[in-house]
Amino acid sequence: MLVRLIVGLGNPGPKYAGTRHNAGFWFVERVAERLGVDLRAERKFHGAIGRYRDAGLDLHLLCPDTYMNHSGRAVAALARFHRIPPEAILVAHDEIDLPAGVVRLKRGGGHGGHNGLRDIIPALGSRDFARLRIGVGHPGSSDQVIAYVLHAPGRSELTAIDSAIDAAAAQAPALAAGDWDRAQQQLHTRE
């Protein structure tokens, strides 16, 4: 299936801009930059949106401004308005269970403890959307996770994350064209 909507998860505002939790925002911003798309605030969709149309592709981009725990409101509003089924949505998010610099594509599944995904599932009424899991590493102890994701990565981690995001953003046209297997092969074998 074609990807018609790419959502980047994060928290709005300068306080969170450089934190690990905003890796999804970083990805969508990189895709927008590569495709020459401006992201503009749109109140009715609760976030910054952009749209890319070229050579038969029609791809929406979204960075919700609702904070992570309420991401579903923005995703559902845009998906309903443009009649985009869950199977045509890719949600990019930070993933503590992957090392910094590793990215993985996944179709469907649960929330895995991620509050953004936890909110999107009931808002869409489905778990069938795809995920781009952007590795940010793990703090080593579960009681440190919240503080860890709400802080900026170190220089070497940031370099690794940035490289992974760049590689993933290069695959956005393939995903929008429905070439999931090629995009997955490129990303899963890049290490």
mmCIF file of C-alpha atoms in Angstrom:
data_model
loop_
_atom_site.group_PDB
_atom_site.id
_atom_site.type_symbol
_atom_site.label_atom_id
_atom_site.label_comp_id
_atom_site.label_asym_id
_atom_site.label_seq_id
_atom_site.Cartn_x
_atom_site.Cartn_y
_atom_site.Cartn_z
ATOM 1 C CA MET A 1 0.000 0.000 0.000
ATOM 2 C CA LEU A 2 1.055 3.559 -0.675
ATOM 3 C CA VAL A 3 2.033 5.763 2.254
ATOM 4 C CA ARG A 4 -0.163 8.859 2.000
ATOM 5 C CA LEU A 5 0.548 10.423 5.395
ATOM 6 C CA ILE A 6 3.802 10.588 7.335
ATOM 7 C CA VAL A 7 3.457 11.735 10.937
ATOM 8 C CA GLY A 8 6.417 12.705 13.087
ATOM 9 C CA LEU A 9 5.888 12.458 16.830
ATOM 10 C CA GLY A 10 7.362 14.921 19.284
ATOM 11 C CA ASN A 11 6.546 17.721 21.674
ATOM 12 C CA PRO A 12 6.084 21.299 20.430
ATOM 13 C CA GLY A 13 8.103 24.290 21.562
ATOM 14 C CA PRO A 14 11.745 25.228 22.016
ATOM 15 C CA LYS A 15 12.008 23.448 25.400
ATOM 16 C CA TYR A 16 11.703 20.061 23.643
ATOM 17 C CA ALA A 17 13.155 20.826 20.198
ATOM 18 C CA GLY A 18 16.510 19.110 20.768
ATOM 19 C CA THR A 19 15.285 16.181 22.872
ATOM 20 C CA ARG A 20 15.352 12.508 21.881
ATOM 21 C CA HIS A 21 11.554 12.394 22.106
ATOM 22 C CA ASN A 22 11.395 14.694 19.059
ATOM 23 C CA ALA A 23 13.140 12.300 16.665
ATOM 24 C CA GLY A 24 9.857 11.880 14.781
ATOM 25 C CA PHE A 25 9.647 15.648 14.224
ATOM 26 C CA TRP A 26 13.270 15.655 13.014
ATOM 27 C CA PHE A 27 12.398 12.964 10.470
ATOM 28 C CA VAL A 28 9.338 14.755 9.039
ATOM 29 C CA GLU A 29 11.274 18.034 8.907
ATOM 30 C CA ARG A 30 14.057 16.271 6.956
ATOM 31 C CA VAL A 31 11.535 14.713 4.542
ATOM 32 C CA ALA A 32 9.945 18.140 3.998
ATOM 33 C CA GLU A 33 13.360 19.654 3.345
ATOM 34 C CA ARG A 34 14.320 16.927 0.839
ATOM 35 C CA LEU A 35 10.998 17.241 -1.007
ATOM 36 C CA GLY A 36 10.903 21.048 -0.942
ATOM 37 C CA VAL A 37 7.722 21.156 1.147
ATOM 38 C CA ASP A 38 6.910 23.931 3.621
ATOM 39 C CA LEU A 39 5.402 22.830 6.925
ATOM 40 C CA ARG A 40 2.795 25.323 8.083
ATOM 41 C CA ALA A 41 0.719 25.483 11.240
ATOM 42 C CA GLU A 42 -2.894 24.505 10.608
ATOM 43 C CA ARG A 43 -5.231 24.805 13.598
ATOM 44 C CA LYS A 44 -7.922 22.462 12.301
ATOM 45 C CA PHE A 45 -5.328 19.683 12.027
ATOM 46 C CA HIS A 46 -3.643 20.508 15.354
ATOM 47 C CA GLY A 47 -0.146 20.727 13.922
ATOM 48 C CA ALA A 48 2.247 21.744 11.180
ATOM 49 C CA ILE A 49 1.335 20.186 7.842
ATOM 50 C CA GLY A 50 2.735 19.999 4.356
ATOM 51 C CA ARG A 51 1.846 18.245 1.122
ATOM 52 C CA TYR A 52 3.955 16.851 -1.696
ATOM 53 C CA ARG A 53 2.424 16.091 -5.085
ATOM 54 C CA ASP A 54 4.543 14.969 -8.005
ATOM 55 C CA ALA A 55 4.577 12.214 -10.605
ATOM 56 C CA GLY A 56 1.423 10.594 -9.245
ATOM 57 C CA LEU A 57 2.528 10.826 -5.605
ATOM 58 C CA ASP A 58 0.326 12.552 -3.045
ATOM 59 C CA LEU A 59 2.000 12.653 0.358
ATOM 60 C CA HIS A 60 0.875 14.562 3.450
ATOM 61 C CA LEU A 61 3.308 15.430 6.256
ATOM 62 C CA LEU A 62 2.283 16.201 9.843
ATOM 63 C CA CYS A 63 4.013 17.257 13.059
ATOM 64 C CA PRO A 64 1.269 17.447 15.733
ATOM 65 C CA ASP A 65 1.376 20.389 18.145
ATOM 66 C CA THR A 66 -0.707 18.509 20.707
ATOM 67 C CA TYR A 67 2.183 17.102 22.775
ATOM 68 C CA MET A 68 3.075 13.459 22.570
ATOM 69 C CA ASN A 69 0.280 12.082 24.780
ATOM 70 C CA HIS A 70 -2.418 13.629 22.571
ATOM 71 C CA SER A 71 -0.962 12.933 19.101
ATOM 72 C CA GLY A 72 -4.021 10.938 18.071
ATOM 73 C CA ARG A 73 -6.184 14.061 17.845
ATOM 74 C CA ALA A 74 -4.020 15.544 15.064
ATOM 75 C CA VAL A 75 -3.474 12.257 13.218
ATOM 76 C CA ALA A 76 -7.176 11.372 13.225
ATOM 77 C CA ALA A 77 -8.239 14.880 12.133
ATOM 78 C CA LEU A 78 -5.959 14.898 9.078
ATOM 79 C CA ALA A 79 -6.618 11.257 8.183
ATOM 80 C CA ARG A 80 -10.394 11.704 8.330
ATOM 81 C CA PHE A 81 -10.393 14.936 6.356
ATOM 82 C CA HIS A 82 -8.320 13.454 3.508
ATOM 83 C CA ARG A 83 -9.867 9.958 3.810
ATOM 84 C CA ILE A 84 -6.530 8.307 4.489
ATOM 85 C CA PRO A 85 -6.930 4.788 5.906
ATOM 86 C CA PRO A 86 -4.687 3.695 8.795
ATOM 87 C CA GLU A 87 -2.819 1.298 6.474
ATOM 88 C CA ALA A 88 -1.603 4.322 4.446
ATOM 89 C CA ILE A 89 -0.154 6.136 7.501
ATOM 90 C CA LEU A 90 3.486 5.977 8.638
ATOM 91 C CA VAL A 91 4.218 7.251 12.153
ATOM 92 C CA ALA A 92 7.857 8.129 12.893
ATOM 93 C CA HIS A 93 8.845 8.048 16.555
ATOM 94 C CA ASP A 94 11.761 7.719 18.941
ATOM 95 C CA GLU A 95 12.517 4.138 19.983
ATOM 96 C CA ILE A 96 14.490 3.428 23.158
ATOM 97 C CA ASP A 97 14.722 -0.294 22.370
ATOM 98 C CA LEU A 98 16.993 0.409 19.380
ATOM 99 C CA PRO A 99 20.516 1.829 19.575
ATOM 100 C CA ALA A 100 21.058 5.416 18.440
ATOM 101 C CA GLY A 101 21.436 5.433 14.675
ATOM 102 C CA VAL A 102 19.331 2.353 13.920
ATOM 103 C CA VAL A 103 15.991 2.730 12.129
ATOM 104 C CA ARG A 104 13.380 0.061 11.516
ATOM 105 C CA LEU A 105 10.193 0.011 9.505
ATOM 106 C CA LYS A 106 7.321 -1.967 10.966
ATOM 107 C CA ARG A 107 3.753 -2.580 9.863
ATOM 108 C CA GLY A 108 1.099 -2.551 12.544
ATOM 109 C CA GLY A 109 1.485 -3.713 16.122
ATOM 110 C CA GLY A 110 0.919 -2.367 19.594
ATOM 111 C CA HIS A 111 2.189 0.769 21.272
ATOM 112 C CA GLY A 112 5.190 -0.832 23.000
ATOM 113 C CA GLY A 113 4.810 1.617 25.886
ATOM 114 C CA HIS A 114 5.174 4.683 23.618
ATOM 115 C CA ASN A 115 2.610 7.288 24.705
ATOM 116 C CA GLY A 116 2.243 8.815 21.242
ATOM 117 C CA LEU A 117 1.366 5.448 19.704
ATOM 118 C CA ARG A 118 -0.825 4.649 22.711
ATOM 119 C CA ASP A 119 -2.941 7.732 21.896
ATOM 120 C CA ILE A 120 -3.022 7.228 18.114
ATOM 121 C CA ILE A 121 -4.365 3.644 18.216
ATOM 122 C CA PRO A 122 -7.772 4.494 19.769
ATOM 123 C CA ALA A 123 -8.009 7.787 17.833
ATOM 124 C CA LEU A 124 -7.735 5.886 14.544
ATOM 125 C CA GLY A 125 -9.577 2.838 15.870
ATOM 126 C CA SER A 126 -6.807 0.702 14.416
ATOM 127 C CA ARG A 127 -3.277 -0.611 15.024
ATOM 128 C CA ASP A 128 -2.733 -1.132 11.309
ATOM 129 C CA PHE A 129 -0.638 1.975 10.632
ATOM 130 C CA ALA A 130 3.078 1.591 9.886
ATOM 131 C CA ARG A 131 5.885 2.800 12.123
ATOM 132 C CA LEU A 132 9.346 4.170 11.497
ATOM 133 C CA ARG A 133 11.177 3.397 14.726
ATOM 134 C CA ILE A 134 14.133 5.765 15.185
ATOM 135 C CA GLY A 135 16.639 4.372 17.659
ATOM 136 C CA VAL A 136 17.721 6.773 20.403
ATOM 137 C CA GLY A 137 19.229 4.222 22.796
ATOM 138 C CA HIS A 138 18.171 3.230 26.289
ATOM 139 C CA PRO A 139 19.248 4.821 29.583
ATOM 140 C CA GLY A 140 19.828 1.390 31.124
ATOM 141 C CA SER A 141 17.077 1.540 33.727
ATOM 142 C CA SER A 142 13.324 1.790 33.147
ATOM 143 C CA ASP A 143 12.915 4.404 35.891
ATOM 144 C CA GLN A 144 15.177 6.788 33.918
ATOM 145 C CA VAL A 145 13.319 6.579 30.582
ATOM 146 C CA ILE A 146 11.211 9.745 30.914
ATOM 147 C CA ALA A 147 14.151 11.960 31.867
ATOM 148 C CA TYR A 148 16.271 10.303 29.175
ATOM 149 C CA VAL A 149 13.907 10.912 26.247
ATOM 150 C CA LEU A 150 13.232 14.476 27.408
ATOM 151 C CA HIS A 151 16.936 15.392 27.183
ATOM 152 C CA ALA A 152 19.173 16.013 24.208
ATOM 153 C CA PRO A 153 21.403 13.204 22.970
ATOM 154 C CA GLY A 154 25.166 13.524 23.247
ATOM 155 C CA ARG A 155 27.221 14.578 20.234
ATOM 156 C CA SER A 156 28.062 11.066 18.969
ATOM 157 C CA GLU A 157 24.481 9.861 19.530
ATOM 158 C CA LEU A 158 23.110 12.892 17.693
ATOM 159 C CA THR A 159 25.440 12.242 14.757
ATOM 160 C CA ALA A 160 24.238 8.618 14.571
ATOM 161 C CA ILE A 161 20.557 9.596 14.875
ATOM 162 C CA ASP A 162 20.959 12.328 12.265
ATOM 163 C CA SER A 163 22.585 9.889 9.828
ATOM 164 C CA ALA A 164 19.766 7.375 10.334
ATOM 165 C CA ILE A 165 17.125 10.058 9.826
ATOM 166 C CA ASP A 166 18.821 11.191 6.633
ATOM 167 C CA ALA A 167 18.870 7.619 5.292
ATOM 168 C CA ALA A 168 15.211 7.141 6.214
ATOM 169 C CA ALA A 169 14.158 10.471 4.673
ATOM 170 C CA ALA A 170 15.774 9.387 1.403
ATOM 171 C CA GLN A 171 13.282 6.483 1.341
ATOM 172 C CA ALA A 172 10.153 8.670 1.683
ATOM 173 C CA PRO A 173 9.473 8.742 -2.091
ATOM 174 C CA ALA A 174 9.756 4.931 -2.259
ATOM 175 C CA LEU A 175 7.310 4.607 0.631
ATOM 176 C CA ALA A 176 4.895 7.086 -0.962
ATOM 177 C CA ALA A 177 5.093 5.047 -4.176
ATOM 178 C CA GLY A 178 4.263 1.837 -2.298
ATOM 179 C CA ASP A 179 7.744 0.295 -2.530
ATOM 180 C CA TRP A 180 7.857 -0.802 1.108
ATOM 181 C CA ASP A 181 10.170 -3.776 0.476
ATOM 182 C CA ARG A 182 12.853 -1.672 -1.206
ATOM 183 C CA ALA A 183 12.736 0.996 1.515
ATOM 184 C CA GLN A 184 12.875 -1.645 4.231
ATOM 185 C CA GLN A 185 15.821 -3.418 2.618
ATOM 186 C CA GLN A 186 17.752 -0.148 2.256
ATOM 187 C CA LEU A 187 17.168 0.848 5.881
ATOM 188 C CA HIS A 188 17.549 -2.538 7.560
ATOM 189 C CA THR A 189 20.841 -3.345 5.824
ATOM 190 C CA ARG A 190 22.548 0.057 6.182
ATOM 191 C CA GLU A 191 24.460 -0.730 9.405
#
